[in-house]
Amino acid sequence: MADALSVIPASVLRNLSDKLYEKRKNAALEVEGIVKQLASVGDHEKISAVINLLTTEFVYSPQTNHRKGGLIGLAAATVGLTSEAAQHLEQIVPPVLNSFSDQDSRVRYYACEALYNIAKIVRGDFIIFFNQIFDALCKLSADSDVNVQSAAHLLDRLVKDIVTESDQFSIEEFIPLLRERMNVLNPYVRQFLVGWITVLDSVPDIDMLGFLPDFLDGLFNMLSDSSREIRQQADSALSEFLQEIKNSPSVDYSRMAEILVQRAASPDEFTRLTAITWINEFVKLGRDQLVPYYADILGAILPCISDKEEKIRVVTRETNEELRAINADTAEAFDVGAILSTARRQLDSEWEATRIEALHWISTLLNRHRAEVLCFLNDIFDTLLKALSDSSDEVVLLVLDIHACIAQDPLHFRHLVVFLMHSFRVDHSLLERRGALIIRRLCVLLDAERVYRELSTILEGEADLDFACIMVQALNLILLTSSELSELRALLKQSLVSAAGKDLFVSLYASWCHSPMAIISLCLLAQTYQHASAVIQSLVEEDISAKFLVQLDKLIRLLETPIFSYIRLQLLEPGRYMWLLKALYGLLMLLPQKSSSFKRLRLRLKTVPPYSFNSDQLKLPSSGNPYSQILHRSGSHITDDGDINQDNGNTQNGINFASRLQQFEQMQRQHRMLAKSQAQSRNSSASLSKEEAKAEPRRTPTSEGNRPPSRSSRRGPGQLQI
């Protein structure tokens, strides 16, 4: 201290702490001259003493003007040292950096000014303090004082120039410092950080691309900043890095892929678009390198397929197709289970387009990696079944395609049909809304006969009789009306002449017994008209319910459709098809006379000619009723095709119709017993509720003579006593 005081006059020290800037400036110039003179003679001990005096007595002084003067003095001393300043930087720079956090804004301003002047002198030697200076500048960029911000900005530009010229700058030491600050929300700090990233990336000798994963997330975070300028700067930096990635032979896609996947789910549209654009390029460039991240990437792009922004949807669809085009091998870390899990989760998406693409992925995996997918079948099967209730027809059809692909194996086919029946049983609305679509599509994909045989086998042992009846009625209606089942109907028409037709008829018969109208329809379809007439004759009062009449109405309407045109043509030969005529008259007798169905069927039967167009039978009957002989010819055994049959008509083409009729009657008895039980249960519940709700007060006992006459005593003739 004494050496310094002997070198610097007291007046200079006094002016250095003066409140007037001009006096402090003049004093600093004198300090500069003194230090320059000492440096010329190589007296570095006194120079150190001067710097120490300026630091302890001025920079660290509690007096504001002293601190200002000390900072100007340190800058002046550095200028005086010129080329020899580097050996004294350890003394000069730390006090200046410490002043950046001073409570007085003017002191912070002078600290920026001092460090600027120091940096101009020492240039490259300044790099050893870079991390501390960067940290200080980062804070000053968000300073509350505008003048301090301006001063810090000038200093920042100078430091950038020095760094770009230096060969001693360590990017490895700088990146952790940058990474710590990338998630700061202050707009000034963000501008400061993006500026440094851009500058360093422009230096050929600095490999910023290799460290991009360390600050990539921060740049994406800035894309949603409220400041347009910051968004543009961040986007510009990202675009430059993406171009470098395209031109680089080796890139670490893995870490960046994780970041992009997260950012693709950002609530900010611009961030999502940029993330998806990057993913799109990564898929094109990285391809096999991204195999371990397929599931994560798929989880990012599937929701974006339904994005409200069209640009995002376009890029996402392109990315999705690019990703699906990569035919990866499971040996290359291709995780089928993870991708299936991702697609399964997206089936719960509220957006139809996303659900559709998820199903396309499951279908693709089934085609390419069937064995691996079937290993995870238990994980996705329930979700696929649930998807059959989807509001979108396209989704349901795709799900059915997948189910059909899985069901190529007999075991999985049985599994599918059983679970499908279970779904219909627990959710009748699914059967109503989607039943026809599901059954028809499965018949196309898996062979109609196979599907109907399996369904019939399951329904034959169905314990829930009500559900079995509803299901059979639905299957019967699909069988009668769907174009997809035309071959099945053609096969059933051969039931009396073909072994295959007979087997199908017998296979369906047992389950069709759950519904009288389904059995009658099946018999008409199979042209077993005599048995149809027998079934109609076997119906009892309980069978002719409102539901039965509704089903009958549907059948009468169907008789007028092209599907049953062969029946209408067969009516031209009433002598040959007498059982058909008798069956139709039987149905007519069951219909209420005022119903439209009664009028429709009666009108059709009126058009039947009173003679057969068969040349052997072109003769009128003698009675007044043209059909009296036909309908009462019980003695001759004529089959439906007009041939004389020597047996009793109970067996044709190996079908024991007597046994089938017993089977039908037995099943109908079970249904009648169930209906009776349900009715009794409802009546008991209703009676109990009424008694509890309308409990009457007890009557006062009366004498026999005063007792009012009972209802039984007032009954009329022929009335039973109650």
XYZ file of C-alpha atoms in Angstrom:
722
model
C 0.000 0.000 0.000
C 2.846 2.355 0.914
C 4.528 1.781 -2.439
C 1.342 2.706 -4.209
C 0.829 5.849 -2.135
C 4.372 6.942 -2.863
C 3.751 6.547 -6.569
C 0.296 8.072 -6.856
C -0.100 11.643 -5.584
C -2.792 12.284 -2.978
C -4.548 14.731 -5.298
C -4.969 12.023 -7.900
C -6.464 9.669 -5.366
C -8.767 12.430 -4.143
C -9.961 13.259 -7.657
C -10.403 9.573 -8.449
C -13.210 9.454 -5.879
C -14.743 12.795 -6.771
C -18.429 12.956 -7.566
C -17.696 14.675 -10.886
C -17.001 12.353 -13.765
C -14.509 14.723 -15.418
C -12.309 14.811 -12.337
C -12.414 10.999 -12.057
C -11.574 10.724 -15.733
C -8.577 13.070 -15.463
C -7.338 11.214 -12.411
C -7.605 7.926 -14.320
C -5.504 9.382 -17.120
C -2.802 10.248 -14.592
C -2.968 6.684 -13.212
C -2.557 5.407 -16.765
C 0.557 7.534 -17.199
C 2.025 6.385 -13.881
C 1.462 2.697 -14.689
C 2.885 3.167 -18.185
C 6.038 4.708 -16.681
C 6.373 1.850 -14.176
C 5.858 -0.718 -16.925
C 8.569 0.856 -19.014
C 11.114 0.273 -16.241
C 9.675 -3.167 -15.448
C 8.635 -2.344 -11.884
C 5.753 -4.803 -11.702
C 5.769 -4.866 -7.890
C 4.678 -1.262 -7.718
C 2.203 -1.891 -10.531
C 0.677 -4.697 -8.447
C 0.600 -2.378 -5.464
C -1.229 0.268 -7.503
C -3.784 -2.292 -8.722
C -4.208 -3.567 -5.152
C -4.769 -0.012 -3.906
C -7.376 0.663 -6.572
C -9.137 -2.588 -5.694
C -9.214 -2.469 -1.901
C -9.564 1.279 -1.325
C -11.801 2.090 -4.228
C -13.552 -0.854 -6.001
C -14.486 -2.542 -2.719
C -15.243 0.771 -0.943
C -18.699 1.336 0.562
C -18.676 4.760 -1.126
C -20.285 4.779 -4.567
C -17.986 7.392 -6.083
C -14.958 5.507 -4.804
C -16.191 2.360 -6.585
C -16.745 4.278 -9.805
C -13.258 5.795 -9.611
C -11.686 2.449 -8.828
C -13.220 0.837 -11.920
C -12.016 3.678 -14.146
C -8.615 3.411 -12.501
C -8.294 -0.340 -13.161
C -9.200 0.186 -16.815
C -6.636 3.021 -17.025
C -3.958 0.822 -15.435
C -4.650 -1.890 -18.018
C -4.319 0.626 -20.824
C -1.040 1.763 -19.310
C 0.258 -1.798 -19.201
C -0.642 -2.436 -22.847
C 1.068 -5.670 -23.930
C 2.188 -6.508 -20.387
C -1.341 -6.415 -18.976
C -1.848 -10.190 -19.262
C 0.321 -10.949 -16.233
C -1.832 -8.692 -14.060
C -5.276 -9.859 -15.251
C -5.746 -12.099 -12.207
C -5.701 -8.915 -10.127
C -7.666 -6.675 -12.478
C -10.578 -8.714 -13.838
C -12.149 -10.315 -10.689
C -12.909 -6.973 -8.966
C -14.527 -5.680 -12.159
C -16.630 -8.822 -12.512
C -17.675 -8.501 -8.895
C -18.947 -4.984 -9.617
C -21.450 -6.341 -12.132
C -23.669 -7.270 -9.201
C -23.377 -3.896 -7.481
C -26.633 -2.420 -6.208
C -25.908 0.913 -7.898
C -26.725 0.874 -11.606
C -24.064 3.513 -12.360
C -21.419 1.298 -10.793
C -22.605 -1.612 -12.967
C -22.432 0.664 -15.975
C -18.841 1.690 -15.193
C -17.957 -1.953 -14.641
C -19.124 -2.717 -18.194
C -17.160 0.240 -19.505
C -14.044 -0.779 -17.572
C -14.163 -4.397 -18.711
C -14.729 -3.248 -22.292
C -11.532 -1.171 -22.176
C -9.638 -3.986 -20.496
C -10.799 -6.492 -23.125
C -9.723 -4.199 -25.961
C -6.193 -4.238 -24.578
C -5.721 -7.895 -23.671
C -7.888 -9.529 -26.440
C -7.090 -13.250 -26.548
C -5.596 -13.360 -23.040
C -9.073 -12.488 -21.893
C -10.360 -16.038 -22.714
C -9.306 -17.533 -19.384
C -12.115 -15.538 -17.755
C -14.675 -16.308 -20.436
C -17.054 -18.431 -18.356
C -17.221 -15.844 -15.576
C -17.647 -13.037 -18.079
C -20.377 -14.977 -19.928
C -22.244 -15.542 -16.687
C -22.005 -11.854 -15.815
C -23.110 -10.738 -19.267
C -26.049 -13.128 -19.143
C -27.284 -11.417 -15.999
C -26.574 -7.911 -17.284
C -28.532 -8.572 -20.473
C -31.661 -8.551 -18.315
C -30.577 -5.595 -16.148
C -33.325 -3.256 -15.012
C -31.339 -0.204 -16.172
C -31.440 0.522 -19.907
C -27.992 2.173 -19.876
C -26.470 -0.874 -18.230
C -28.111 -3.098 -20.873
C -26.622 -0.943 -23.646
C -23.178 -1.059 -22.089
C -23.433 -4.813 -21.612
C -24.488 -5.192 -25.243
C -21.376 -3.355 -26.454
C -19.186 -5.470 -24.199
C -20.927 -8.614 -25.442
C -20.149 -7.770 -29.073
C -16.495 -7.247 -28.234
C -16.268 -10.528 -26.321
C -17.842 -12.368 -29.288
C -15.216 -10.887 -31.601
C -12.457 -11.984 -29.252
C -13.844 -15.529 -28.964
C -14.213 -16.006 -32.715
C -10.558 -14.950 -33.165
C -9.178 -17.047 -30.328
C -7.840 -20.573 -30.628
C -7.942 -21.064 -26.865
C -11.714 -21.050 -26.479
C -13.027 -24.314 -24.959
C -16.480 -25.281 -26.251
C -16.534 -28.264 -23.882
C -16.339 -25.952 -20.854
C -18.816 -23.498 -22.302
C -21.665 -25.950 -23.140
C -22.589 -26.806 -19.503
C -22.838 -23.066 -18.844
C -25.102 -22.627 -21.855
C -27.250 -25.661 -21.009
C -27.960 -24.359 -17.504
C -29.414 -21.144 -18.871
C -31.400 -22.391 -21.891
C -34.687 -22.651 -20.009
C -34.591 -19.095 -18.652
C -37.790 -17.239 -19.573
C -36.448 -13.673 -19.578
C -36.628 -12.399 -23.181
C -33.374 -10.430 -22.949
C -31.486 -13.445 -21.685
C -33.014 -15.564 -24.437
C -31.851 -13.111 -27.088
C -28.414 -13.115 -25.501
C -28.205 -16.929 -25.557
C -29.454 -17.332 -29.126
C -26.970 -14.689 -30.209
C -24.080 -16.644 -28.709
C -25.274 -19.940 -30.202
C -25.475 -18.356 -33.640
C -22.041 -16.739 -33.373
C -20.292 -19.871 -32.124
C -21.966 -21.988 -34.788
C -20.557 -19.668 -37.443
C -16.991 -20.400 -36.317
C -15.580 -23.223 -38.495
C -13.313 -24.568 -35.767
C -16.128 -24.874 -33.213
C -18.358 -27.945 -33.551
C -21.666 -26.699 -32.148
C -23.570 -29.419 -34.011
C -21.939 -32.085 -31.888
C -23.328 -30.419 -28.762
C -26.743 -29.597 -30.244
C -28.626 -32.113 -28.021
C -27.473 -30.121 -24.985
C -29.330 -26.970 -25.957
C -31.821 -28.138 -28.610
C -34.722 -28.328 -26.161
C -34.046 -24.768 -25.038
C -34.174 -23.493 -28.613
C -37.491 -25.264 -29.171
C -38.772 -23.743 -25.954
C -38.064 -20.294 -27.367
C -40.270 -20.936 -30.396
C -43.314 -20.260 -28.230
C -41.946 -17.035 -26.749
C -44.315 -14.087 -26.683
C -41.722 -11.975 -28.489
C -41.825 -12.367 -32.245
C -38.184 -11.369 -32.531
C -37.072 -14.162 -30.202
C -39.221 -16.689 -32.080
C -37.649 -15.655 -35.353
C -34.114 -15.824 -33.935
C -34.703 -19.285 -32.481
C -36.292 -20.504 -35.711
C -33.394 -19.129 -37.742
C -30.890 -20.910 -35.516
C -32.832 -24.181 -35.728
C -33.105 -23.946 -39.508
C -29.356 -23.470 -39.766
C -28.686 -26.493 -37.563
C -31.132 -28.619 -39.555
C -29.309 -27.721 -42.746
C -26.009 -28.695 -41.129
C -27.525 -32.031 -40.097
C -28.539 -32.719 -43.700
C -24.960 -32.056 -44.826
C -23.236 -33.892 -41.990
C -22.071 -37.490 -42.516
C -22.508 -38.448 -38.854
C -25.163 -37.168 -36.478
C -26.293 -38.344 -33.052
C -30.008 -38.751 -33.761
C -30.880 -40.630 -30.584
C -30.748 -37.838 -27.981
C -32.327 -35.312 -30.304
C -35.120 -37.726 -31.243
C -36.227 -37.865 -27.611
C -36.401 -34.061 -27.474
C -38.338 -33.806 -30.737
C -40.883 -36.370 -29.606
C -41.652 -34.295 -26.525
C -41.835 -31.045 -28.472
C -44.209 -32.544 -31.038
C -46.826 -32.552 -28.279
C -46.351 -28.858 -27.496
C -49.523 -26.749 -27.176
C -47.850 -24.154 -29.402
C -48.580 -24.692 -33.120
C -45.270 -23.276 -34.382
C -43.313 -25.506 -32.010
C -45.275 -28.581 -33.134
C -44.755 -27.758 -36.796
C -40.996 -27.289 -36.326
C -40.690 -30.490 -34.286
C -42.600 -32.526 -36.863
C -40.501 -31.020 -39.661
C -37.335 -32.087 -37.836
C -38.749 -35.575 -37.212
C -39.605 -35.809 -40.899
C -35.999 -35.046 -41.856
C -34.655 -37.389 -39.181
C -36.749 -40.267 -40.512
C -35.456 -39.634 -44.031
C -31.836 -39.209 -42.967
C -31.476 -41.472 -39.939
C -33.701 -44.381 -41.012
C -32.120 -47.489 -39.443
C -30.415 -45.431 -36.726
C -33.871 -44.479 -35.458
C -35.146 -48.061 -35.166
C -34.912 -48.103 -31.335
C -36.999 -44.921 -31.257
C -39.746 -45.981 -33.662
C -42.325 -46.358 -30.911
C -41.571 -42.906 -29.463
C -41.626 -41.272 -32.886
C -44.879 -43.008 -33.737
C -46.353 -41.798 -30.454
C -45.463 -38.252 -31.506
C -46.765 -38.294 -35.071
C -50.056 -40.173 -34.604
C -51.722 -37.366 -32.578
C -50.406 -34.760 -35.043
C -52.148 -36.532 -37.918
C -55.361 -35.006 -36.554
C -53.847 -31.596 -35.816
C -56.102 -28.619 -36.442
C -53.302 -26.941 -38.420
C -53.213 -28.180 -42.017
C -49.454 -27.641 -42.443
C -48.788 -29.910 -39.481
C -51.154 -32.574 -40.839
C -49.442 -32.563 -44.248
C -45.923 -32.937 -42.833
C -47.090 -35.549 -40.329
C -48.718 -37.721 -42.982
C -45.569 -37.595 -45.060
C -43.513 -38.544 -42.008
C -45.892 -41.358 -41.168
C -45.563 -42.846 -44.648
C -41.785 -42.511 -44.571
C -41.633 -44.284 -41.235
C -43.933 -47.078 -42.361
C -41.856 -47.565 -45.525
C -38.833 -48.547 -43.440
C -39.025 -52.330 -43.209
C -36.939 -52.922 -40.100
C -35.912 -56.325 -38.828
C -36.677 -57.374 -35.256
C -33.017 -58.301 -34.938
C -32.165 -54.582 -35.274
C -33.667 -53.562 -31.922
C -37.050 -53.175 -33.587
C -39.442 -53.414 -30.641
C -42.748 -54.734 -31.983
C -44.313 -54.747 -28.526
C -43.510 -51.083 -27.913
C -44.937 -50.020 -31.278
C -48.083 -52.094 -30.694
C -48.483 -50.503 -27.278
C -48.187 -47.032 -28.816
C -50.746 -47.817 -31.515
C -53.090 -49.372 -28.943
C -53.026 -46.224 -26.784
C -53.874 -44.075 -29.801
C -57.006 -46.154 -30.425
C -58.490 -44.231 -27.490
C -57.856 -40.910 -29.245
C -60.839 -38.639 -29.735
C -59.714 -38.008 -33.326
C -60.817 -40.410 -36.055
C -57.782 -39.861 -38.294
C -55.442 -40.806 -35.462
C -57.380 -43.976 -34.689
C -57.350 -44.940 -38.361
C -53.585 -44.536 -38.680
C -53.035 -46.486 -35.449
C -54.994 -49.362 -36.986
C -52.981 -49.114 -40.198
C -49.828 -49.563 -38.125
C -51.202 -52.623 -36.354
C -52.166 -54.057 -39.725
C -48.695 -53.332 -41.116
C -47.032 -55.055 -38.178
C -49.309 -58.060 -38.604
C -48.307 -58.398 -42.225
C -44.580 -58.002 -41.584
C -44.097 -59.510 -38.122
C -47.104 -61.758 -37.604
C -45.453 -64.155 -35.148
C -44.183 -61.327 -32.925
C -47.542 -59.529 -32.967
C -49.421 -62.671 -31.951
C -47.142 -62.908 -28.905
C -48.630 -59.603 -27.727
C -52.193 -60.467 -28.754
C -53.506 -60.480 -25.180
C -52.319 -56.892 -24.758
C -54.245 -55.529 -27.740
C -57.174 -57.910 -28.237
C -59.574 -56.294 -25.769
C -58.821 -52.847 -27.165
C -59.471 -54.081 -30.694
C -62.794 -55.534 -29.609
C -63.711 -52.275 -27.920
C -62.899 -50.472 -31.164
C -65.749 -52.355 -32.837
C -68.052 -49.914 -31.014
C -66.323 -46.943 -32.623
C -68.547 -44.243 -34.066
C -66.631 -44.324 -37.355
C -67.504 -46.981 -39.939
C -64.011 -46.741 -41.408
C -62.454 -47.509 -38.026
C -64.756 -50.496 -37.529
C -63.922 -51.885 -40.973
C -60.187 -51.564 -40.325
C -60.558 -53.274 -36.962
C -62.402 -56.102 -38.659
C -59.616 -56.414 -41.231
C -57.144 -56.817 -38.376
C -59.358 -59.316 -36.584
C -59.708 -61.289 -39.799
C -55.946 -61.312 -40.274
C -55.467 -62.579 -36.724
C -58.230 -65.158 -37.151
C -56.501 -66.924 -40.016
C -55.414 -69.457 -37.407
C -58.293 -71.720 -36.243
C -57.563 -71.093 -32.562
C -57.638 -67.334 -32.976
C -60.732 -67.583 -35.156
C -62.628 -69.344 -32.390
C -61.274 -66.837 -29.884
C -62.495 -63.948 -32.022
C -66.021 -65.285 -32.489
C -66.400 -66.122 -28.786
C -65.272 -62.645 -27.732
C -67.477 -61.079 -30.385
C -70.497 -62.930 -29.053
C -69.580 -61.859 -25.547
C -69.410 -58.222 -26.680
C -72.847 -58.475 -28.284
C -74.217 -60.110 -25.139
C -73.007 -57.420 -22.732
C -73.687 -54.531 -25.106
C -76.901 -54.943 -27.074
C -76.458 -51.468 -28.544
C -73.304 -52.716 -30.285
C -75.376 -55.434 -31.929
C -77.982 -52.902 -33.003
C -75.554 -50.287 -34.303
C -72.701 -52.351 -35.648
C -73.885 -55.971 -35.692
C -74.787 -56.137 -39.372
C -71.623 -54.313 -40.459
C -69.395 -56.563 -38.338
C -70.968 -59.841 -39.398
C -71.088 -58.940 -43.082
C -67.464 -57.809 -43.134
C -66.261 -60.922 -41.329
C -68.172 -63.064 -43.810
C -66.287 -61.388 -46.651
C -62.895 -61.700 -44.957
C -63.188 -65.115 -43.331
C -65.677 -67.060 -45.506
C -69.377 -66.675 -44.765
C -70.056 -70.370 -44.193
C -67.226 -70.680 -41.678
C -68.426 -67.629 -39.749
C -72.068 -68.709 -39.663
C -71.234 -72.272 -38.645
C -69.102 -71.016 -35.743
C -71.728 -68.522 -34.623
C -74.392 -71.209 -34.783
C -72.304 -73.615 -32.711
C -71.850 -71.008 -29.982
C -75.512 -69.972 -29.974
C -76.656 -73.580 -29.778
C -75.276 -73.781 -26.246
C -76.104 -70.199 -25.240
C -77.496 -70.040 -21.710
C -79.054 -66.589 -22.139
C -82.118 -67.555 -24.189
C -83.281 -63.973 -24.716
C -79.924 -62.980 -26.139
C -79.787 -66.125 -28.268
C -83.174 -65.272 -29.780
C -82.134 -61.685 -30.541
C -78.812 -62.815 -31.996
C -80.400 -65.477 -34.204
C -82.938 -62.973 -35.509
C -80.102 -60.587 -36.367
C -78.077 -63.312 -38.096
C -81.157 -64.493 -39.970
C -81.919 -61.003 -41.256
C -78.315 -60.579 -42.414
C -78.478 -63.975 -44.117
C -81.664 -63.015 -45.963
C -80.659 -59.528 -47.066
C -76.893 -59.130 -47.429
C -75.311 -59.347 -50.853
C -72.140 -60.656 -49.218
C -74.017 -63.844 -48.262
C -75.495 -64.619 -51.671
C -73.315 -67.739 -52.045
C -74.441 -68.956 -48.632
C -78.080 -68.531 -49.632
C -77.417 -70.391 -52.888
C -75.891 -73.273 -50.934
C -78.869 -73.442 -48.586
C -81.235 -73.672 -51.565
C -79.523 -76.980 -52.359
C -80.254 -78.443 -48.920
C -82.539 -81.176 -50.363
C -80.219 -82.182 -53.190
C -76.676 -81.389 -52.030
C -74.618 -82.843 -49.189
C -72.927 -79.479 -48.576
C -76.275 -77.696 -48.482
C -77.712 -80.324 -46.133
C -74.718 -79.999 -43.735
C -75.089 -76.230 -43.610
C -78.856 -76.449 -43.057
C -78.414 -78.909 -40.192
C -75.583 -76.813 -38.723
C -77.725 -73.683 -38.589
C -80.957 -75.381 -37.585
C -80.106 -76.064 -33.933
C -79.392 -72.420 -33.104
C -82.108 -71.039 -35.409
C -84.584 -72.924 -33.188
C -84.325 -70.009 -30.759
C -86.568 -67.984 -33.078
C -89.698 -69.403 -34.795
C -89.524 -66.836 -37.547
C -85.821 -67.562 -38.131
C -86.633 -71.271 -38.557
C -89.475 -70.519 -40.960
C -87.196 -68.201 -42.947
C -84.473 -70.841 -43.026
C -86.939 -73.440 -44.293
C -88.215 -71.121 -47.020
C -84.645 -70.377 -48.021
C -83.749 -74.080 -48.059
C -87.005 -74.901 -49.912
C -88.024 -77.352 -47.175
C -91.599 -76.117 -47.471
C -93.276 -79.136 -45.887
C -91.186 -78.682 -42.765
C -91.928 -74.952 -42.791
C -95.630 -75.777 -42.794
C -95.110 -78.235 -39.932
C -93.266 -75.590 -37.897
C -96.099 -73.109 -38.469
C -98.670 -75.703 -37.413
C -96.688 -76.411 -34.225
C -96.857 -72.829 -32.971
C -99.012 -72.286 -29.900
C -100.678 -69.246 -28.449
C -97.656 -68.122 -26.422
C -95.484 -68.115 -29.534
C -97.676 -65.597 -31.377
C -96.356 -62.573 -29.492
C -95.932 -58.986 -30.574
C -92.246 -59.640 -31.247
C -93.187 -62.630 -33.389
C -95.596 -60.538 -35.437
C -92.921 -57.879 -35.961
C -90.540 -60.540 -37.274
C -93.307 -61.988 -39.420
C -93.990 -58.558 -40.876
C -90.316 -58.294 -41.881
C -90.461 -61.721 -43.546
C -93.591 -60.842 -45.539
C -91.869 -57.718 -46.789
C -88.774 -59.738 -47.715
C -90.905 -62.165 -49.726
C -91.478 -59.324 -52.186
C -87.751 -58.707 -52.679
C -85.575 -60.190 -55.465
C -83.980 -62.581 -52.956
C -87.235 -64.590 -52.768
C -88.167 -64.229 -56.417
C -87.773 -68.000 -56.844
C -90.595 -68.561 -54.331
C -92.915 -66.255 -56.222
C -92.105 -68.086 -59.440
C -92.707 -71.444 -57.795
C -96.229 -70.282 -57.015
C -96.906 -70.631 -60.724
C -96.947 -74.382 -60.086
C -99.184 -74.764 -57.020
C -99.637 -78.457 -57.674
C -95.927 -79.094 -57.485
C -95.252 -76.748 -54.550
C -98.360 -77.418 -52.480
C -96.411 -77.248 -49.182
C -95.118 -73.820 -50.091
C -98.673 -72.695 -50.683
C -99.834 -74.245 -47.449
C -96.959 -72.608 -45.527
C -97.785 -69.185 -46.947
C -101.469 -69.630 -46.166
C -100.431 -70.666 -42.669
C -98.514 -67.414 -42.239
C -101.496 -65.521 -43.606
C -103.738 -67.077 -40.961
C -101.377 -65.886 -38.215
C -101.461 -62.253 -39.300
C -104.047 -59.771 -38.027
C -106.497 -59.116 -40.854
C -106.163 -55.357 -40.617
C -102.366 -55.378 -40.837
C -100.561 -54.246 -43.963
C -98.659 -57.533 -44.056
C -101.907 -59.507 -44.187
C -103.110 -57.438 -47.121
C -99.764 -57.732 -48.881
C -99.538 -61.528 -48.556
C -103.211 -62.076 -49.392
C -102.768 -59.970 -52.509
C -99.792 -62.069 -53.531
C -101.660 -65.328 -52.970
C -104.600 -64.048 -55.014
C -102.260 -63.818 -58.005
C -101.486 -67.541 -57.814
C -103.119 -69.173 -60.863
C -105.938 -71.726 -60.235
C -103.986 -74.284 -62.196
C -100.391 -75.367 -62.633
C -98.399 -74.340 -65.680
C -96.968 -77.845 -65.623
C -98.378 -79.566 -68.744
C -99.310 -82.668 -66.746
C -101.451 -80.656 -64.358
C -103.109 -78.075 -66.640
C -106.646 -78.782 -65.466
C -109.081 -77.012 -63.189
C -110.383 -78.707 -60.042
C -114.079 -79.562 -59.911
C -114.761 -77.819 -56.628
C -115.400 -74.116 -56.323
C -112.088 -73.522 -54.467
C -109.293 -73.861 -57.002
C -106.858 -74.918 -54.221
C -109.145 -77.257 -52.276
C -107.705 -80.402 -53.822
C -104.148 -79.209 -53.451
C -104.446 -78.193 -49.819
C -106.243 -81.394 -48.787
C -104.290 -84.010 -50.678
C -102.887 -85.616 -47.588
C -102.977 -89.080 -49.082
C -100.378 -88.538 -51.786
C -96.833 -87.878 -50.684
C -95.557 -85.197 -53.047
C -92.215 -83.553 -52.311
C -91.515 -79.896 -52.779
C -89.982 -80.486 -56.150
C -93.093 -82.343 -57.351
C -91.691 -85.850 -57.256
C -93.614 -88.713 -55.622
C -91.900 -89.756 -52.423
C -92.450 -93.253 -51.165
C -91.663 -92.538 -47.485
C -93.630 -90.487 -45.033
C -91.838 -87.234 -45.786
C -89.991 -87.148 -42.465
C -86.590 -87.763 -44.058
C -85.214 -86.125 -47.194
C -81.582 -86.048 -48.342
C -80.593 -87.511 -44.987
C -82.394 -84.794 -42.982
C -84.688 -86.214 -40.307
C -87.342 -83.507 -40.247
C -89.386 -85.214 -37.524
C -86.387 -85.057 -35.232
C -85.751 -81.439 -36.219
C -89.346 -80.524 -35.416
C -89.004 -82.083 -31.968
C -85.788 -80.112 -31.486
C -87.581 -76.894 -32.398
C -90.562 -77.617 -30.136
C -88.285 -78.452 -27.213
C -86.378 -75.194 -27.609
C -89.610 -73.214 -27.819
C -90.837 -74.851 -24.601
C -87.697 -73.572 -22.893
C -88.382 -70.087 -24.169
C -92.009 -70.238 -23.016
C -90.920 -71.383 -19.549
C -88.428 -68.525 -19.350
C -91.048 -65.982 -20.460
C -93.503 -67.327 -17.876
C -90.889 -67.146 -15.137
C -89.981 -63.581 -16.076
C -93.642 -62.551 -16.121
C -94.229 -64.058 -12.665
C -91.157 -62.287 -11.338
C -92.339 -58.949 -12.722
C -95.830 -59.441 -11.320
C -94.476 -60.344 -7.885
C -92.254 -57.275 -7.850
C -95.097 -55.023 -8.958
C -97.492 -56.439 -6.336
C -94.937 -56.032 -3.590
C -94.285 -52.428 -4.589
C -97.991 -51.601 -4.591
C -98.533 -53.147 -1.164
C -95.664 -51.168 0.317
C -96.680 -47.907 -1.355
C -100.427 -48.151 -0.703
C -100.686 -49.789 2.696
C -104.304 -49.432 3.956
C -105.250 -48.813 7.649
C -106.867 -51.703 9.461
C -110.698 -51.713 9.568
C -112.558 -51.766 12.886
C -114.168 -55.183 13.397
C -117.949 -55.142 12.989
C -120.631 -57.521 14.072
C -121.970 -60.061 11.659
C -125.234 -58.250 11.380
C -123.674 -54.874 10.687
C -121.092 -56.208 8.214
C -121.542 -54.717 4.718
C -122.400 -57.159 2.001
C -119.350 -58.810 0.423
C -118.563 -58.687 -3.258
C -119.316 -62.387 -3.530
C -122.815 -61.869 -2.218
C -123.464 -59.367 -4.995
C -122.130 -61.471 -7.866
C -124.401 -61.981 -10.821
C -125.470 -65.228 -12.375
C -122.643 -67.245 -13.829
C -119.921 -65.312 -11.948
C -117.302 -67.194 -10.010
C -116.868 -66.506 -6.365
C -113.648 -64.734 -5.499
